[in-house]
Tab-separated table of C-alpha atoms in Angstrom:
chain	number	residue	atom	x	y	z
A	1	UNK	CA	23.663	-102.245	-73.244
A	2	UNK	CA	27.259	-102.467	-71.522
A	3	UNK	CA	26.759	-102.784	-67.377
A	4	UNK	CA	24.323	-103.992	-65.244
A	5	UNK	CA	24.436	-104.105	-61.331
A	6	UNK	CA	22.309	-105.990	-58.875
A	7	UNK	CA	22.563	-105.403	-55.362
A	8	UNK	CA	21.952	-108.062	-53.290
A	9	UNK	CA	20.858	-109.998	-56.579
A	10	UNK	CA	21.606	-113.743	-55.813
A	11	UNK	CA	18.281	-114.648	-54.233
A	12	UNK	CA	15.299	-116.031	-56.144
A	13	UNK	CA	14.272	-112.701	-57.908
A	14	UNK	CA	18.083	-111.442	-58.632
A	15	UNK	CA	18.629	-115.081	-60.339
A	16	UNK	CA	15.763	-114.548	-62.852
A	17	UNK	CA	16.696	-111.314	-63.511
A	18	UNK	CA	20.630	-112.652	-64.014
A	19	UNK	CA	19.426	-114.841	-66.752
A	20	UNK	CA	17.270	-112.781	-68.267
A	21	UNK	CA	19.767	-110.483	-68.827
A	22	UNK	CA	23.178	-112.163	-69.278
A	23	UNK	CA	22.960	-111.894	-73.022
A	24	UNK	CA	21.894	-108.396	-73.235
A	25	UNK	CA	24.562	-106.813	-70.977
A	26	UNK	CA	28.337	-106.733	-71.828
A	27	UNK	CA	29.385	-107.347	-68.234
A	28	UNK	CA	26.958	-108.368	-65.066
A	29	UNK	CA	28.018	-107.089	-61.386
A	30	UNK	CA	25.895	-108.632	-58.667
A	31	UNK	CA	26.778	-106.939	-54.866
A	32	UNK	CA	26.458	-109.609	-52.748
A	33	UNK	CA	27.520	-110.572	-48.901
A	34	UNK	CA	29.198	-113.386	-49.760
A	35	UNK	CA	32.770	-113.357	-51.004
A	36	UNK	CA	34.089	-111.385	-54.052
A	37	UNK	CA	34.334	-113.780	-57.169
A	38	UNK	CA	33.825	-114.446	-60.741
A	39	UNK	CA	31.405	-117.457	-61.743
A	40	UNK	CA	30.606	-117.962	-65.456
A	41	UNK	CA	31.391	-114.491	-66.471
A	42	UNK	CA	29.329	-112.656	-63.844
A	43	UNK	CA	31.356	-110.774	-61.221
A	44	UNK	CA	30.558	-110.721	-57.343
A	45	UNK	CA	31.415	-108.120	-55.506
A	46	UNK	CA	30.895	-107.797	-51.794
A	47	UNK	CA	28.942	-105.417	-50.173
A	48	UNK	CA	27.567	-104.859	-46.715
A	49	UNK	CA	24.980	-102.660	-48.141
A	50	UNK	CA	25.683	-100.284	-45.418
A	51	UNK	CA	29.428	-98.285	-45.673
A	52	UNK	CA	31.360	-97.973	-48.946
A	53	UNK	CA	34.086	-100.642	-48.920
A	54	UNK	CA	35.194	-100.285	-52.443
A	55	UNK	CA	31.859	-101.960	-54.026
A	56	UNK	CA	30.754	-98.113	-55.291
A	57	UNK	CA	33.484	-97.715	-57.710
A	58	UNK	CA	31.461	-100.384	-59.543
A	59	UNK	CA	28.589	-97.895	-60.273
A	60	UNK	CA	30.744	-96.077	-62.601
A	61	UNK	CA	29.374	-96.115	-66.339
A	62	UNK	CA	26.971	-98.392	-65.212
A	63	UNK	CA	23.371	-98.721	-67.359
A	64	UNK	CA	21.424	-99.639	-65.105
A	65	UNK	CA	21.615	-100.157	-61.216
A	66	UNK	CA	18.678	-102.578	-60.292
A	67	UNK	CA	18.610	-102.927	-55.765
A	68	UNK	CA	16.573	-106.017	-54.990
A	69	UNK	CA	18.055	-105.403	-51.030
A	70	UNK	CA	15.967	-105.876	-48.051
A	71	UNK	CA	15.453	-108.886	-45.192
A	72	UNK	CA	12.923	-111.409	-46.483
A	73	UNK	CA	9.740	-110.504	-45.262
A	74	UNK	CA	9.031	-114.505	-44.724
A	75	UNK	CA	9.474	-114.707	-41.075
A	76	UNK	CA	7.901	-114.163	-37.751
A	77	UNK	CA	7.508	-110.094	-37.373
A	78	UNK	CA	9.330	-109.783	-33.680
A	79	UNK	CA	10.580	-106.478	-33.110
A	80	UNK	CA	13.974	-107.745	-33.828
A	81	UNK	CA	12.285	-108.374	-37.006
A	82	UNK	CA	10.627	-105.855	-37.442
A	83	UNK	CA	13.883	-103.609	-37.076
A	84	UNK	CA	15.515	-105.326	-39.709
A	85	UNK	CA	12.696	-105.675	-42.242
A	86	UNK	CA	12.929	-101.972	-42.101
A	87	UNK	CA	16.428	-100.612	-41.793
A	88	UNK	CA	17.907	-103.334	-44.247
A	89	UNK	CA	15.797	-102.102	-47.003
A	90	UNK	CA	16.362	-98.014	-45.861
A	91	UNK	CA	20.054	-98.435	-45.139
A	92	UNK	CA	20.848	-100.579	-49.005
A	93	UNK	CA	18.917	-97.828	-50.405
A	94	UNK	CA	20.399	-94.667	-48.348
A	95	UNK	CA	23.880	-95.949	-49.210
A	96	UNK	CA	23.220	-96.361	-53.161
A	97	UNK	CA	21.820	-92.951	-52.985
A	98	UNK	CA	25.007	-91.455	-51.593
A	99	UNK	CA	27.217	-93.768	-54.178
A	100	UNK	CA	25.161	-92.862	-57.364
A	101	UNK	CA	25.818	-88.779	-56.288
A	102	UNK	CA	29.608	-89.371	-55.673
A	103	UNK	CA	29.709	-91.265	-59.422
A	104	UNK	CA	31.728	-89.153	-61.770
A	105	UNK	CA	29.448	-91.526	-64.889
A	106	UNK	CA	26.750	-92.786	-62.824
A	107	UNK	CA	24.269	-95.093	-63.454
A	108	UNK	CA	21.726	-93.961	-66.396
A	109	UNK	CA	18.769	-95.580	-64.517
A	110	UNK	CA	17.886	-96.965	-61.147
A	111	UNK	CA	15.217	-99.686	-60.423
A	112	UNK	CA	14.652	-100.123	-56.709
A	113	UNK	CA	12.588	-102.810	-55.086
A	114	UNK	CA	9.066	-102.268	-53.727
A	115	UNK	CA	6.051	-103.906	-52.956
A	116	UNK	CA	2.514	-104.088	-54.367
A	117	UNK	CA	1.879	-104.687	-50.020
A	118	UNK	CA	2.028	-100.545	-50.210
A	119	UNK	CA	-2.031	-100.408	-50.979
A	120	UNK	CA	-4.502	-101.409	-48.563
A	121	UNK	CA	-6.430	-104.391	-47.958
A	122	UNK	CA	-9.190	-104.344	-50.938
A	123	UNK	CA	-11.782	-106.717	-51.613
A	124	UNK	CA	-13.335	-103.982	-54.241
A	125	UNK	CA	-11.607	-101.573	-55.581
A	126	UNK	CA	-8.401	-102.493	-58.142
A	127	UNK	CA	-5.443	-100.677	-57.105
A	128	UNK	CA	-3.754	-98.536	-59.721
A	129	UNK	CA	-0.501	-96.281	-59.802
A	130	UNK	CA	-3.269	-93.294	-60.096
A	131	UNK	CA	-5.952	-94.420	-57.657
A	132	UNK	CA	-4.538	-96.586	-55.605
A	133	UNK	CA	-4.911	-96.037	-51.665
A	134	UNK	CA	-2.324	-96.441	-49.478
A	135	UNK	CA	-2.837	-98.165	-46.629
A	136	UNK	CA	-1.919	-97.958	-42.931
A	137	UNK	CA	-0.021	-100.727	-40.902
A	138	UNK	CA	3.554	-102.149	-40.452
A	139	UNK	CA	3.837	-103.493	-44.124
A	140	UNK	CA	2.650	-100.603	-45.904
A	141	UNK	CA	4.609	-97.609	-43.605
A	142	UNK	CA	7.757	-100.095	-44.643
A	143	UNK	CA	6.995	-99.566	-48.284
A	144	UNK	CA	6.661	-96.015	-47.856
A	145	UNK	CA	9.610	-95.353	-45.707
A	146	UNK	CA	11.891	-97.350	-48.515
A	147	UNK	CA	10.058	-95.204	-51.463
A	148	UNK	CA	10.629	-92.068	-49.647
A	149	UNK	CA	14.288	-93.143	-48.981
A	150	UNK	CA	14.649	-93.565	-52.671
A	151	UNK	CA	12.613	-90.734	-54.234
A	152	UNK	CA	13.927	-88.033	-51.926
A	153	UNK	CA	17.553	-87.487	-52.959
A	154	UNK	CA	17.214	-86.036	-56.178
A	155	UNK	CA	19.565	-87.691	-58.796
A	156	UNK	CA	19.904	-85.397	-61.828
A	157	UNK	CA	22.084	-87.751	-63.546
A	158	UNK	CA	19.962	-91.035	-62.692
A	159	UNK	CA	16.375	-91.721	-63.482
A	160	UNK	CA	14.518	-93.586	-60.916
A	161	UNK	CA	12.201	-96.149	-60.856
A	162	UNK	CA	10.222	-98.030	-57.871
A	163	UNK	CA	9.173	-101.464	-58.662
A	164	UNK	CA	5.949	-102.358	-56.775
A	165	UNK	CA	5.999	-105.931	-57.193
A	166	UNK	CA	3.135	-108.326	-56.209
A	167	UNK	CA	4.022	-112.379	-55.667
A	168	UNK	CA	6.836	-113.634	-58.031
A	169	UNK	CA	5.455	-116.890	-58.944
A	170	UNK	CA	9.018	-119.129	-60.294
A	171	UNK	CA	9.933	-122.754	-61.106
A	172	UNK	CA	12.975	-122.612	-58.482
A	173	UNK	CA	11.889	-120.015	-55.491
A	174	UNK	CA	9.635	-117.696	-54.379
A	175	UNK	CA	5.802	-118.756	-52.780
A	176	UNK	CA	5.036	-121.040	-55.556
A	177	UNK	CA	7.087	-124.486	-54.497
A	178	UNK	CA	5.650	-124.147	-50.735
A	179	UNK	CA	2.158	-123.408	-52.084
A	180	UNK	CA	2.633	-126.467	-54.533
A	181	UNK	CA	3.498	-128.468	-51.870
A	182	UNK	CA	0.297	-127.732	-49.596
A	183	UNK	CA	-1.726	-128.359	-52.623
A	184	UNK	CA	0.130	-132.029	-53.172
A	185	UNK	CA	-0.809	-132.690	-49.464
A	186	UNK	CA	-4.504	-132.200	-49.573
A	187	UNK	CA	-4.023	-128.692	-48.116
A	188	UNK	CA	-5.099	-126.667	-51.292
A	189	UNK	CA	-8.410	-125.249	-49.933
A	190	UNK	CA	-8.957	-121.445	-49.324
A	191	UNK	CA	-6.824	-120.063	-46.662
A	192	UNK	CA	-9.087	-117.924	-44.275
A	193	UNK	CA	-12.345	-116.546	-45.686
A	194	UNK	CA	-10.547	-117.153	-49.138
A	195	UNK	CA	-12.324	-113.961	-51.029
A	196	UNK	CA	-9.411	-112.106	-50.420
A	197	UNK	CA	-7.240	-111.279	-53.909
A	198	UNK	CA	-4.137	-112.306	-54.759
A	199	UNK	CA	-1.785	-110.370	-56.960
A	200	UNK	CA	0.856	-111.886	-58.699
A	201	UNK	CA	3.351	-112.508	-62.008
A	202	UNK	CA	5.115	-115.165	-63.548
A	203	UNK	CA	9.202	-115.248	-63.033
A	204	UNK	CA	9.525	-114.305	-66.830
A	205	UNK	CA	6.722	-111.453	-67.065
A	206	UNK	CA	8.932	-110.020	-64.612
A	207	UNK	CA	11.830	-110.363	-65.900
A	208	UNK	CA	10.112	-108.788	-69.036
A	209	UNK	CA	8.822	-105.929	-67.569
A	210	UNK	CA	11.973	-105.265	-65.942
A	211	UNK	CA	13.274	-104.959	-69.059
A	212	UNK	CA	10.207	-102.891	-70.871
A	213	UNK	CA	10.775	-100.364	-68.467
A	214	UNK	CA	14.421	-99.959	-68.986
A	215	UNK	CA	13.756	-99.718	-72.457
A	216	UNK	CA	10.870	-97.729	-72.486
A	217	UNK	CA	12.887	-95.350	-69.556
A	218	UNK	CA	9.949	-95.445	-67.509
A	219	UNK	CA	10.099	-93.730	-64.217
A	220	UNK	CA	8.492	-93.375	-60.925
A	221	UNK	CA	6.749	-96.155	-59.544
A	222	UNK	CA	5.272	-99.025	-61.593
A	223	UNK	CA	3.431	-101.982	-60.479
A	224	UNK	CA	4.787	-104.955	-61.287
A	225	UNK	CA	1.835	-107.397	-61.166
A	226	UNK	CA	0.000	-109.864	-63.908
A	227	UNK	CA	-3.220	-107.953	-64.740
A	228	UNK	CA	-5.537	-110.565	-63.397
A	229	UNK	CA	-5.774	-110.268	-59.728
A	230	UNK	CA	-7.717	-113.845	-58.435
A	231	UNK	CA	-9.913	-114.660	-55.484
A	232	UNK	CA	-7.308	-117.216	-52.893
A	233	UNK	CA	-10.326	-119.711	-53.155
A	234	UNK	CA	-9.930	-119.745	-56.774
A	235	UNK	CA	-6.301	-119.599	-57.044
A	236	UNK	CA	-5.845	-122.643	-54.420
A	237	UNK	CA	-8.752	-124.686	-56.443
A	238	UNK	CA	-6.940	-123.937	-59.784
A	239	UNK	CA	-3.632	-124.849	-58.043
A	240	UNK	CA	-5.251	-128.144	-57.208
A	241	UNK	CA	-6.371	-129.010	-60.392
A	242	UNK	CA	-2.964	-128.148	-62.399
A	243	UNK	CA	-1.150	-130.718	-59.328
A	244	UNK	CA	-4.003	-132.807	-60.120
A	245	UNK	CA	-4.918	-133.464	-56.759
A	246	UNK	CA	-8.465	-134.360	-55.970
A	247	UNK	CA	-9.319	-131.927	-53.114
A	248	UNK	CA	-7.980	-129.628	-51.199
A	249	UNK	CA	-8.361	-129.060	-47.504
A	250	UNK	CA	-9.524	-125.194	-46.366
A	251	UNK	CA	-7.082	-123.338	-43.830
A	252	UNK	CA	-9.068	-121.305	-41.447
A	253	UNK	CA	-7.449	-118.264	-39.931
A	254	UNK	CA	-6.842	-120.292	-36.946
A	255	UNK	CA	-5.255	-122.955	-38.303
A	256	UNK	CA	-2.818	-120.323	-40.136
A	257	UNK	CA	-1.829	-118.792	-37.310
A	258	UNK	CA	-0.976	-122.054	-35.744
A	259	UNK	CA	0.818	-123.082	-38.887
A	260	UNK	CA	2.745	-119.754	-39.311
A	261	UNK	CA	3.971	-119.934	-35.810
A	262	UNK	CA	5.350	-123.520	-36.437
A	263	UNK	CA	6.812	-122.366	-39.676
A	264	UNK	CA	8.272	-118.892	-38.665
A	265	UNK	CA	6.437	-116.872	-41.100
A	266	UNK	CA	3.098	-114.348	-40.465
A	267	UNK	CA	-0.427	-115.113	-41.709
A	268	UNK	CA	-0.742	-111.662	-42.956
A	269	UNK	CA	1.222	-113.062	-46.298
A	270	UNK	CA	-1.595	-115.191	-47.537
A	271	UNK	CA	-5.023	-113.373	-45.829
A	272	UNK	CA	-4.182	-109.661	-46.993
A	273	UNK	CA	-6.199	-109.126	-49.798
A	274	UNK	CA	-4.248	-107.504	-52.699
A	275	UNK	CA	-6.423	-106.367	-55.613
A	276	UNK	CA	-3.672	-104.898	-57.511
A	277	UNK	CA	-3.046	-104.000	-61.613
A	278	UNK	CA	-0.432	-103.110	-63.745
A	279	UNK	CA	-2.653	-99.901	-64.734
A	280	UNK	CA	1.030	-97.907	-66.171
A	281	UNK	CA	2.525	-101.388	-67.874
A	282	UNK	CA	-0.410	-101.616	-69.982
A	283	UNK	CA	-0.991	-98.343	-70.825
A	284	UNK	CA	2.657	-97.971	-72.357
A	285	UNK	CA	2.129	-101.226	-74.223
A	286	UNK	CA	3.151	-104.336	-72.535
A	287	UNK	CA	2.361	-107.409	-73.020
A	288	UNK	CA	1.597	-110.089	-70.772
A	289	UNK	CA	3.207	-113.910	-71.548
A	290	UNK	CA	0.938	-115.242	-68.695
A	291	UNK	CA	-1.597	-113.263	-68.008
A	292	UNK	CA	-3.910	-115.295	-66.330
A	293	UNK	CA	-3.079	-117.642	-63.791
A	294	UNK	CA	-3.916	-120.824	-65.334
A	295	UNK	CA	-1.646	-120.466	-67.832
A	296	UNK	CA	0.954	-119.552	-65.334
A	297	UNK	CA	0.481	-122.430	-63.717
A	298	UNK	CA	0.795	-124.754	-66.799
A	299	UNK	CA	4.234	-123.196	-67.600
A	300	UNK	CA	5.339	-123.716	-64.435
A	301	UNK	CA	4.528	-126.957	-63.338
A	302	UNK	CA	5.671	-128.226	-67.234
């Protein structure tokens, strides 16, 4: 494969995917706000992810364009917030749309960002591509907003794909090293009632599924999520026992939102139960390094 792009790809997830792939592609563009540079063979290119300042001529004869773009959803949701959570992830998205049409070669596939958030709170049913319900509150009419601002320009030139990703559990980012951290202070018991799910994936069955479905030119949306959705009261007592720490302190939903406040951040995060699978991944074949959590966190606290 010859080009890759990332928009907005030196955060946490964009830095897994960058060396994941920087064997397999012959050249690596990451858009980026920062300054325009070359480090170790990967070229930055800035972008505001809003106009075209000369970043879109880097689209042509791309392979794949992969937009990881959108405000952190770790923060307090104000309306100032709010605002931004929204229009940074409909704006990065708008304005690829518009430079993948104006692309004499453009890119042969498109992975955008979503969220596994997009179904509703589910203590029963396992959410699917097929059955899954959507749900109805600020985090889920985000996700559809940004899926309809994807899907609905019709590139005939560019397959699309939306990536419904769950919690990206890594070694260097992501909710792992703050949940780690509560679990080394004594503060690894269930948060709120505790029976609500958690989905998520390791940084590398991520990475690899990224990569299955640009091999496997899978389109549409796809949920990117380890097929073993766990209970929070199991996930925080199996997080205790892989820090080896002897107990493990239960947050009740008042003590979260006291905490939250104190850390900027909204309690919704960790008591929204997501029961979601990877219902399409399977089906076409892939295979799961760490499918189940334990072994997830072995990896990543080797």
């Amino acid at each position: 494969m010859s080009k890759l792009i990332i928009a907005s790809g030196t955060g946490f997830l964009g830095q897994v995917l960058v060396n994941h792939f920087k064997n397999k592609f012959e050249e690596i563009v990451i858009l980026t706000r920062g300054k325009s540079q070359i480090i170790d063979g990967i070229k930055y290119v800035n972008w505001n992810a809003r106009t075209f300042t000369g970043w879109e001529k880097e689209l042509e004869n791309a392979t794949v364009l992969i937009n990881l773009a959108g405000k952190s959803v770790d923060c307090r949701y104000t309306k100032e917030n709010k605002k931004e959570i929204l229009w940074s992830r409909i704006d990065s998205t708008k304005i690829l749309n518009k430079a993948v049409l104006n692309c004499k070669n453009p890119p042969k596939h498109w992975l955008n960002s979503s969220t596994a958030t997009i179904y509703r709170f589910s203590l029963d049913k396992q959410m699917d591509e097929v059955d899954g319900e959507i749900g109805n509150d600020f985090s889920i009419n985000v996700a559809l907003s940004w899926e309809k601002a994807f899907f609905k320009t019709e590139t005939s030139k560019t397959m699309k794909t939306a990536l419904r990703t769950s919690i990206v559990l890594g070694k260097n980012g992501g909710a792992f090293m703050p949940l780690k951290t509560l679990a080394k202070m004594g503060f690894g018991g269930k948060q709120g009632k505790g029976n609500q799910f958690v989905s998520w994936i390791h940084e590398e069955d991520f990475a690899n599924a990224v990569d299955f479905i640009i091999e496997k030119e899978m389109t549409g949306v796809i949920n990117i999520v380890s097929p073993n959705p766990i209970r929070n009261a199991d996930f925080m007592e199996k997080l205790r026992k892989a820090v080896s720490f002897p107990f493990g302190i239960p947050l009740s939903k008042f003590f979260l939102e006291i905490g939250s406040f104190f850390i900027r951040t909204e309690t919704e995060l960790v008591l929204k139960s997501r029961n979601v699978v990877p219902k399409r991944l399977l089906e076409n074949g892939f295979r799961f390094k760490f499918g189940k959590i334990d072994e997830a966190f072995k990896d990543l606290l080797h």
